[in-house]
CSV table of C-alpha atoms and ligand atoms in Angstrom, one decimal:
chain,number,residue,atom,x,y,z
E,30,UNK,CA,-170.6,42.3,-31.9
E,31,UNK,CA,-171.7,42.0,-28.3
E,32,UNK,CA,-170.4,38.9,-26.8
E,33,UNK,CA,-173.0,37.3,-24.2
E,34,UNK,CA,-174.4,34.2,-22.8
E,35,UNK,CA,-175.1,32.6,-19.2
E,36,UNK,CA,-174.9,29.6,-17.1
E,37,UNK,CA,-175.3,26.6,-19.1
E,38,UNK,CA,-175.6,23.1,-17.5
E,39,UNK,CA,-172.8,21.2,-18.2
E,40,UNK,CA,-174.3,17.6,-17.6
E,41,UNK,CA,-175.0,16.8,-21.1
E,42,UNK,CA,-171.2,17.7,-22.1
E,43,UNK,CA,-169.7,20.7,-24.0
E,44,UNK,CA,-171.4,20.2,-27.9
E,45,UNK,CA,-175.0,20.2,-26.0
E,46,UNK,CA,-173.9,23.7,-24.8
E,47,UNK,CA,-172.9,24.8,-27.7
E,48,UNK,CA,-176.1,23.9,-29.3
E,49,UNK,CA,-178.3,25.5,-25.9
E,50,UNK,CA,-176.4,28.7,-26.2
E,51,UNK,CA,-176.9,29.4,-30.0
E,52,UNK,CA,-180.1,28.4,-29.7
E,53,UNK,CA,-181.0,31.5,-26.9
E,54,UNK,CA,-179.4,33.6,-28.9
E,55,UNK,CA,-175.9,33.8,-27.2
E,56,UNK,CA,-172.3,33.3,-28.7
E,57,UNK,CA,-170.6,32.2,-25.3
E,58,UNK,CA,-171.9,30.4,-22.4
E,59,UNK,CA,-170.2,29.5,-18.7
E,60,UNK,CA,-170.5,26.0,-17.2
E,61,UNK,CA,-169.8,24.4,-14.1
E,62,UNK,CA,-166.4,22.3,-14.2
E,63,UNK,CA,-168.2,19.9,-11.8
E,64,UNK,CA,-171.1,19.6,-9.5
E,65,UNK,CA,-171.1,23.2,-8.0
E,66,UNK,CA,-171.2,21.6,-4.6
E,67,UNK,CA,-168.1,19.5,-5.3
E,68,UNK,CA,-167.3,16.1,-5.5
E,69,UNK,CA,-166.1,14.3,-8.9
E,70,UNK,CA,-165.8,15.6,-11.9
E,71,UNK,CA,-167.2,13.1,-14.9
E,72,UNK,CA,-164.8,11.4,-17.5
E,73,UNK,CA,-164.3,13.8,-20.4
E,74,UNK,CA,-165.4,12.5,-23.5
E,75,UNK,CA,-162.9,14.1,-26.1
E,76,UNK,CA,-165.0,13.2,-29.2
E,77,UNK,CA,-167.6,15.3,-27.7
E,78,UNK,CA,-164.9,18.2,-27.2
E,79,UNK,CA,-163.7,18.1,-30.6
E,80,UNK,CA,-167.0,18.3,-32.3
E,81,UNK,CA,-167.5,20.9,-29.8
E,82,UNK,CA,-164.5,22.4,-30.9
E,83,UNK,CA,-165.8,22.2,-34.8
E,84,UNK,CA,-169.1,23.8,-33.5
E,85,UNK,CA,-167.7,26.4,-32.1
E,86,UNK,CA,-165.5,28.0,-34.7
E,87,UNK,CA,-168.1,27.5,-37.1
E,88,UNK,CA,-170.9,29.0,-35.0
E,89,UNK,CA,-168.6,32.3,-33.8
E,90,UNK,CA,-168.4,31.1,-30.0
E,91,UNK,CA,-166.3,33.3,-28.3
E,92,UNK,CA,-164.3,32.5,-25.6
E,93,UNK,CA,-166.3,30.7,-22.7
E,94,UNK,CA,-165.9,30.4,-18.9
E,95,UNK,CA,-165.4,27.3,-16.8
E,96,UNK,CA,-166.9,28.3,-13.3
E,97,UNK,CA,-164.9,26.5,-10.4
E,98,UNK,CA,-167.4,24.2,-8.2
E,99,UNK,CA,-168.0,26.5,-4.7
E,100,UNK,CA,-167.0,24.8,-2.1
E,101,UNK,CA,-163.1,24.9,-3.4
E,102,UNK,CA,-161.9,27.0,-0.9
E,103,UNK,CA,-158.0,28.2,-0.6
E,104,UNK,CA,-158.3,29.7,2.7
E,105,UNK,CA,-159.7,27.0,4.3
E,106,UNK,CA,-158.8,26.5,8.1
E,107,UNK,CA,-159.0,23.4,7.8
E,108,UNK,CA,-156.2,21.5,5.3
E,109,UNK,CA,-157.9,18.6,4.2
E,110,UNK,CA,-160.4,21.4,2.5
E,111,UNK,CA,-157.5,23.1,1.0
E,112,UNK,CA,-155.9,20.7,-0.3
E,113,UNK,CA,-159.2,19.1,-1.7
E,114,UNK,CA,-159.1,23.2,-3.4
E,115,UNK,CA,-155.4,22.3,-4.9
E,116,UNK,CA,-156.5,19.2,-6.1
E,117,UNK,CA,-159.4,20.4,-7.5
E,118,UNK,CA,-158.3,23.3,-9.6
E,119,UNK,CA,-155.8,21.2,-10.6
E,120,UNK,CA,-158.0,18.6,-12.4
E,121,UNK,CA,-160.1,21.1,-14.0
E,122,UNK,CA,-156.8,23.5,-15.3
E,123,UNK,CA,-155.9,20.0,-17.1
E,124,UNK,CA,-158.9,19.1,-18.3
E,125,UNK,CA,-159.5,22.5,-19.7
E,126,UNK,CA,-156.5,21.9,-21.4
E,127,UNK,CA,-158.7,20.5,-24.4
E,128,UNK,CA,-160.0,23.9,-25.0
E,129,UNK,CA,-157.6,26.3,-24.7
E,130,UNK,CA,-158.1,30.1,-25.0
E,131,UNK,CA,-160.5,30.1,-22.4
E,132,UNK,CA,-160.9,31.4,-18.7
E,133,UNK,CA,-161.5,29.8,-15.5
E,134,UNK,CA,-163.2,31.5,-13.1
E,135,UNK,CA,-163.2,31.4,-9.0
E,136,UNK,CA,-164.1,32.2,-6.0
E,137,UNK,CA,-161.4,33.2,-4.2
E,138,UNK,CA,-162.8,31.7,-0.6
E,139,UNK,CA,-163.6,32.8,2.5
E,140,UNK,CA,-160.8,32.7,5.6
E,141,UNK,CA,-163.5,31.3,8.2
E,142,UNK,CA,-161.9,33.7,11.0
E,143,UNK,CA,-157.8,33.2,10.1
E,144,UNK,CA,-158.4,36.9,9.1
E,145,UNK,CA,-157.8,38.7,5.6
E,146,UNK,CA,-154.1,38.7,5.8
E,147,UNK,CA,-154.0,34.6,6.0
E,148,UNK,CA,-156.7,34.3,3.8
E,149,UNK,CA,-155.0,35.8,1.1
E,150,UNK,CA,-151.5,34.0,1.3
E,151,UNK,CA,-153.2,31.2,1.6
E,152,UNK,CA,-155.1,31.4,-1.6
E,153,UNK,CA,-151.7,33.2,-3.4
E,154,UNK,CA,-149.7,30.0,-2.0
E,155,UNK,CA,-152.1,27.6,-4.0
E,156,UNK,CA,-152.2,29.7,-7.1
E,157,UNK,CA,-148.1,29.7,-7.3
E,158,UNK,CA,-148.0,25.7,-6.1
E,159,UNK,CA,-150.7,25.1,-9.4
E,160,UNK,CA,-150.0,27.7,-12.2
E,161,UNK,CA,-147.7,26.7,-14.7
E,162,UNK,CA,-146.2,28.5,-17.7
E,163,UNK,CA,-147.4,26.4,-20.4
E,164,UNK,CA,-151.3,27.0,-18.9
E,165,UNK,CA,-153.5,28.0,-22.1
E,166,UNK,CA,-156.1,28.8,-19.8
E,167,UNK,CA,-156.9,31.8,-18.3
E,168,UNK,CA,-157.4,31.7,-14.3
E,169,UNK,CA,-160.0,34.5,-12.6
E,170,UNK,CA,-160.3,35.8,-9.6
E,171,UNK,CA,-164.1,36.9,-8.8
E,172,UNK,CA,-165.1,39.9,-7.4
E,173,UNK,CA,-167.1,38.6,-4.0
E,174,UNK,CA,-169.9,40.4,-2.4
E,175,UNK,CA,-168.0,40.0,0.7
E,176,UNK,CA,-171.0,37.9,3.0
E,177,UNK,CA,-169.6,35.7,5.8
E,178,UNK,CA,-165.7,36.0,5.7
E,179,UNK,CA,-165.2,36.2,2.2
E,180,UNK,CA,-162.3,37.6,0.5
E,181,UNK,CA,-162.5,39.6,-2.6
E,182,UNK,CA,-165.2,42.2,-2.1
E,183,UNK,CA,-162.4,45.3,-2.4
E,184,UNK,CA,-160.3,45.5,-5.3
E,185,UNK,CA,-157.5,46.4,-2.7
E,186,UNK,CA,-158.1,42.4,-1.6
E,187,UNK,CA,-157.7,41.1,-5.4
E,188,UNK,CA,-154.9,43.0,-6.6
E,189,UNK,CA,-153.0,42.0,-3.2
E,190,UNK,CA,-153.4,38.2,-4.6
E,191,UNK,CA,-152.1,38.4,-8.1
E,192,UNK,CA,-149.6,40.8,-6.7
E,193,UNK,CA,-148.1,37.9,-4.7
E,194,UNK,CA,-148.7,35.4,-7.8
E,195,UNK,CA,-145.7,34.5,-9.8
E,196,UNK,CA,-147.4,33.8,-12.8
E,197,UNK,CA,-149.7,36.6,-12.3
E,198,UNK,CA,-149.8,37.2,-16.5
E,199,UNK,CA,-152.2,33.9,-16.0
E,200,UNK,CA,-154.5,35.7,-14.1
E,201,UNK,CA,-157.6,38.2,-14.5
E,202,UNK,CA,-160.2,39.2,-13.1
E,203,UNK,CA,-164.5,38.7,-13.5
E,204,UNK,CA,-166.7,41.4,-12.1
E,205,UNK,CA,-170.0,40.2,-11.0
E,206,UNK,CA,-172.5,43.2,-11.2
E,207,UNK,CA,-174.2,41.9,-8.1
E,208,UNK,CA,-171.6,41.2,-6.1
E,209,UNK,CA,-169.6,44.5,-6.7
E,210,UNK,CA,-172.8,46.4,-5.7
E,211,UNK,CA,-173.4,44.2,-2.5
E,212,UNK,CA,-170.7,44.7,-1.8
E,213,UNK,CA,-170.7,48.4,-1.7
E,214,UNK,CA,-169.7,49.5,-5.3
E,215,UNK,CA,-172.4,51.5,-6.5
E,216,UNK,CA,-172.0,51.0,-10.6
E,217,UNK,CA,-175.6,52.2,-10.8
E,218,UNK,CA,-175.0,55.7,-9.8
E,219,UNK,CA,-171.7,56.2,-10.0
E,220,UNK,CA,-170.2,53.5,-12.9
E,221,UNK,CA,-167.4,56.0,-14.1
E,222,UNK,CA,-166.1,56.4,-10.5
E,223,UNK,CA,-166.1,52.6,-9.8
E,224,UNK,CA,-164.5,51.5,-13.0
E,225,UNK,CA,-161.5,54.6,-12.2
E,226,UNK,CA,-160.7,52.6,-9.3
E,227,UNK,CA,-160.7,49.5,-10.4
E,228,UNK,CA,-158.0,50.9,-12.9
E,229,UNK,CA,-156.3,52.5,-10.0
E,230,UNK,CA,-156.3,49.4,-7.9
E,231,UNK,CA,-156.2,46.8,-10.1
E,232,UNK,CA,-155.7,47.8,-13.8
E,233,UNK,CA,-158.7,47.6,-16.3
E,234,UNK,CA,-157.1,45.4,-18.6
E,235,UNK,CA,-156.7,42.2,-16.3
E,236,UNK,CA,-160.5,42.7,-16.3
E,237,UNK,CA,-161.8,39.5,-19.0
E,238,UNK,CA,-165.4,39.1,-18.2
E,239,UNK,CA,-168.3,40.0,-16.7
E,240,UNK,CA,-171.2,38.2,-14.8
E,241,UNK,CA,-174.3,40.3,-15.8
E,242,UNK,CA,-176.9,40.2,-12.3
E,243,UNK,CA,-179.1,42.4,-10.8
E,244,UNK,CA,-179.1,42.3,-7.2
E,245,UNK,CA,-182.4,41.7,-5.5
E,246,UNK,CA,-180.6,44.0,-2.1
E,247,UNK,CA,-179.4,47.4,-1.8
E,248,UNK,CA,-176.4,49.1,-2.3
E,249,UNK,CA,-173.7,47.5,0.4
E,250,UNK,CA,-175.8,45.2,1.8
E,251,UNK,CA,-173.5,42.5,1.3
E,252,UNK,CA,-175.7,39.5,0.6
E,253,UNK,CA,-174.9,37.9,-2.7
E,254,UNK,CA,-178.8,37.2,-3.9
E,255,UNK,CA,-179.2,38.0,-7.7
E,256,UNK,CA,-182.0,39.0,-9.3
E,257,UNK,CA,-183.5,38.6,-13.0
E,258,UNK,CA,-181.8,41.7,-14.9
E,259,UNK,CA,-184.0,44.4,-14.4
E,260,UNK,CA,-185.8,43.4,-12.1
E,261,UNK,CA,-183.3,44.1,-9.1
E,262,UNK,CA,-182.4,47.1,-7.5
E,263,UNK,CA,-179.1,47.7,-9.8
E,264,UNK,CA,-182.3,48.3,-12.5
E,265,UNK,CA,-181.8,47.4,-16.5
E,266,UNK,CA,-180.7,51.1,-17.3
E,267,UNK,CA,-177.6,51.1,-14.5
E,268,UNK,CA,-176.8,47.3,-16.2
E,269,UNK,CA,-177.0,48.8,-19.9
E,270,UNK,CA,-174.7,51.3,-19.5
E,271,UNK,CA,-172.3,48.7,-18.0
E,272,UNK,CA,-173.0,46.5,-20.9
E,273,UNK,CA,-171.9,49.9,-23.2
E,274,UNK,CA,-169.2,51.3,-21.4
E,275,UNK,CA,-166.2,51.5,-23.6
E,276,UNK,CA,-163.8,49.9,-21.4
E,277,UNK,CA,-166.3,47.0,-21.2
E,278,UNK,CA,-168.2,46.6,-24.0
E,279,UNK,CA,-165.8,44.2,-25.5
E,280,UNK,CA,-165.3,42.0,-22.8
E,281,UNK,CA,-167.7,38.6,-22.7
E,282,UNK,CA,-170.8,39.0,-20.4
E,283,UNK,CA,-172.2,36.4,-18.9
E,284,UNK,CA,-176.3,36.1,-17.4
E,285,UNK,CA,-176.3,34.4,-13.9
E,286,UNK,CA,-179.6,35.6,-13.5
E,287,UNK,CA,-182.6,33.2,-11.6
E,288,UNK,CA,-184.0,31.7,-15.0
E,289,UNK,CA,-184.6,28.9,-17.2
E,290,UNK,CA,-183.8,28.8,-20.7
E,291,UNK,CA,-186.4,30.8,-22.4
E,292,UNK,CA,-185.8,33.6,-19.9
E,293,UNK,CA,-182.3,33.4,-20.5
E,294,UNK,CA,-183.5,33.9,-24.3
E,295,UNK,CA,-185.2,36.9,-23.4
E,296,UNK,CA,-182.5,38.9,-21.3
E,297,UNK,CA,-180.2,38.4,-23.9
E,298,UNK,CA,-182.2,39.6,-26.9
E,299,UNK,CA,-183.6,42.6,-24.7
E,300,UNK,CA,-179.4,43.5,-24.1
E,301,UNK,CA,-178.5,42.8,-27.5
E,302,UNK,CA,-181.3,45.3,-28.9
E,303,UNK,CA,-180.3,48.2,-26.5
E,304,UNK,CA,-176.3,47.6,-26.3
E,305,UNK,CA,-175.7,49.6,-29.1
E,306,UNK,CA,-177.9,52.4,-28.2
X,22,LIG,FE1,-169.4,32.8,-9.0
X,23,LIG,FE1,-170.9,35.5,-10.4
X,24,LIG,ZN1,-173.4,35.4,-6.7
């Protein structure tokens, strides 16, 4: 069965999401670890994991995806702001301790002028001085739609970060249809092509999920806006045939699509009735 879901709110704690995400219709979900623009995270409450935890296995919820807040950035010029990054990854790889099994997704930062070159060791330097072997959790890199100075839009740029991690058998990778196509990917017209590089560059199976967007900006254009699917210019055919593909069809998929609950609903129910087509 197709696994998919979207961006749940985390702020009523992880059995609430469980709950919102069967109810739309999904069997996974993705949360924010944190408010997305930083700061604190709350206290867990474990009761709440554990019944979570219950819920889960008796609901079928597939693995789900802690999204890292975004303003951890590894290639900060500044170090206070890298450091705040260590720190905060830190916290939430622990804390996700509680529910193993699942991924932890991020954005791998942007190097504010130090150039690509620093940028990357810089963000390969905090992955080796957090990654442990005992880690349960699995740690993404996020493909970027490359706006401002952001690292990640090429797959050349991701594969040279887990090839300088030690632990790099911790590590995956998330496509985000938008982002991929911002940044110059074109998985609408030429899927087949963008997928053989990725296994070229990369390797298809560190691939673990995938963030399901349309892209409200053309081809290249580098701007990171996402639109409701099918309603972008990626289009709902281009994003089925992603959603079908066999080297992707059993990874999770996630909706970060601009919606509310009862959209969410609806984009799931229209993929599920035309993935297995
Ligand atoms: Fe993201
Ligand atoms: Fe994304
Ligand atoms: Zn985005």
């Amino acid at each position: 069965m197709l696994t998919i879901g979207c961006h749940l709110s985390s702020s009523r704690g992880y059995l609430a999401m469980g709950k919102t995400a069967v109810s739309i219709g999904a069997n996974t979900f993705q949360f924010f670890t944190r408010n997305p623009r930083g700061g604190n995270a709350r206290a867990l409450d474990e009761s709440d994991v554990e019944a979570y935890l219950a819920y889960a296995k008796e609901q079928g919820i597939e693995t789900i995806l802690a999204h890292a807040p975004y303003t951890l950035n590894a290639c900060s010029a500044d170090p206070g702001i890298r450091d705040f990054a260590v720190r905060t990854m830190s916290d939430d790889l622990k804390r996700l301790s509680l529910t193993p099994g699942n991924c932890y997704n991020f954005h791998p930062g942007s190097h504010v002028g130090q150039g690509v070159e620093t940028g990357i060791a810089q963000i390969a330097e905090m992955l080796n001085s957090i990654l442990t072997p005992d880690l349960e959790t699995t740690v993404l890199l996020e493909t970027m739609s490359g706006k401002g100075s952001e690292i990640g839009r090429t797959f050349r740029e991701l594969a040279e970060i887990l090839d300088r991690v030690e632990l790099s058998d911790k590590m995956g990778i998330c496509l985000d249809t938008c982002h991929v196509w911002d940044g110059g990917y074109d998985i609408a017209g030429h899927l087949d092509q963008v997928l053989d590089e990725f296994d070229r560059v990369i390797g298809l199976d560190r691939l673990k999920a995938v963030h399901l967007n349309d892209s409200r900006n053309p081809l290249g254009s580098r701007k990171d806006r996402h639109a409701r699917i099918g309603e972008g210019q990626i289009g709902l055919e281009a994003l089925l045939r992603v959603v079908r593909h066999p080297a992707l069809k059993s990874l999770p998929f996630y909706l970060e699509s601009p919606n509310e609950l009862d959209g969410y609903a609806r984009e799931i129910r229209l993929i599920r009735q035309n993935a297995l087509l």
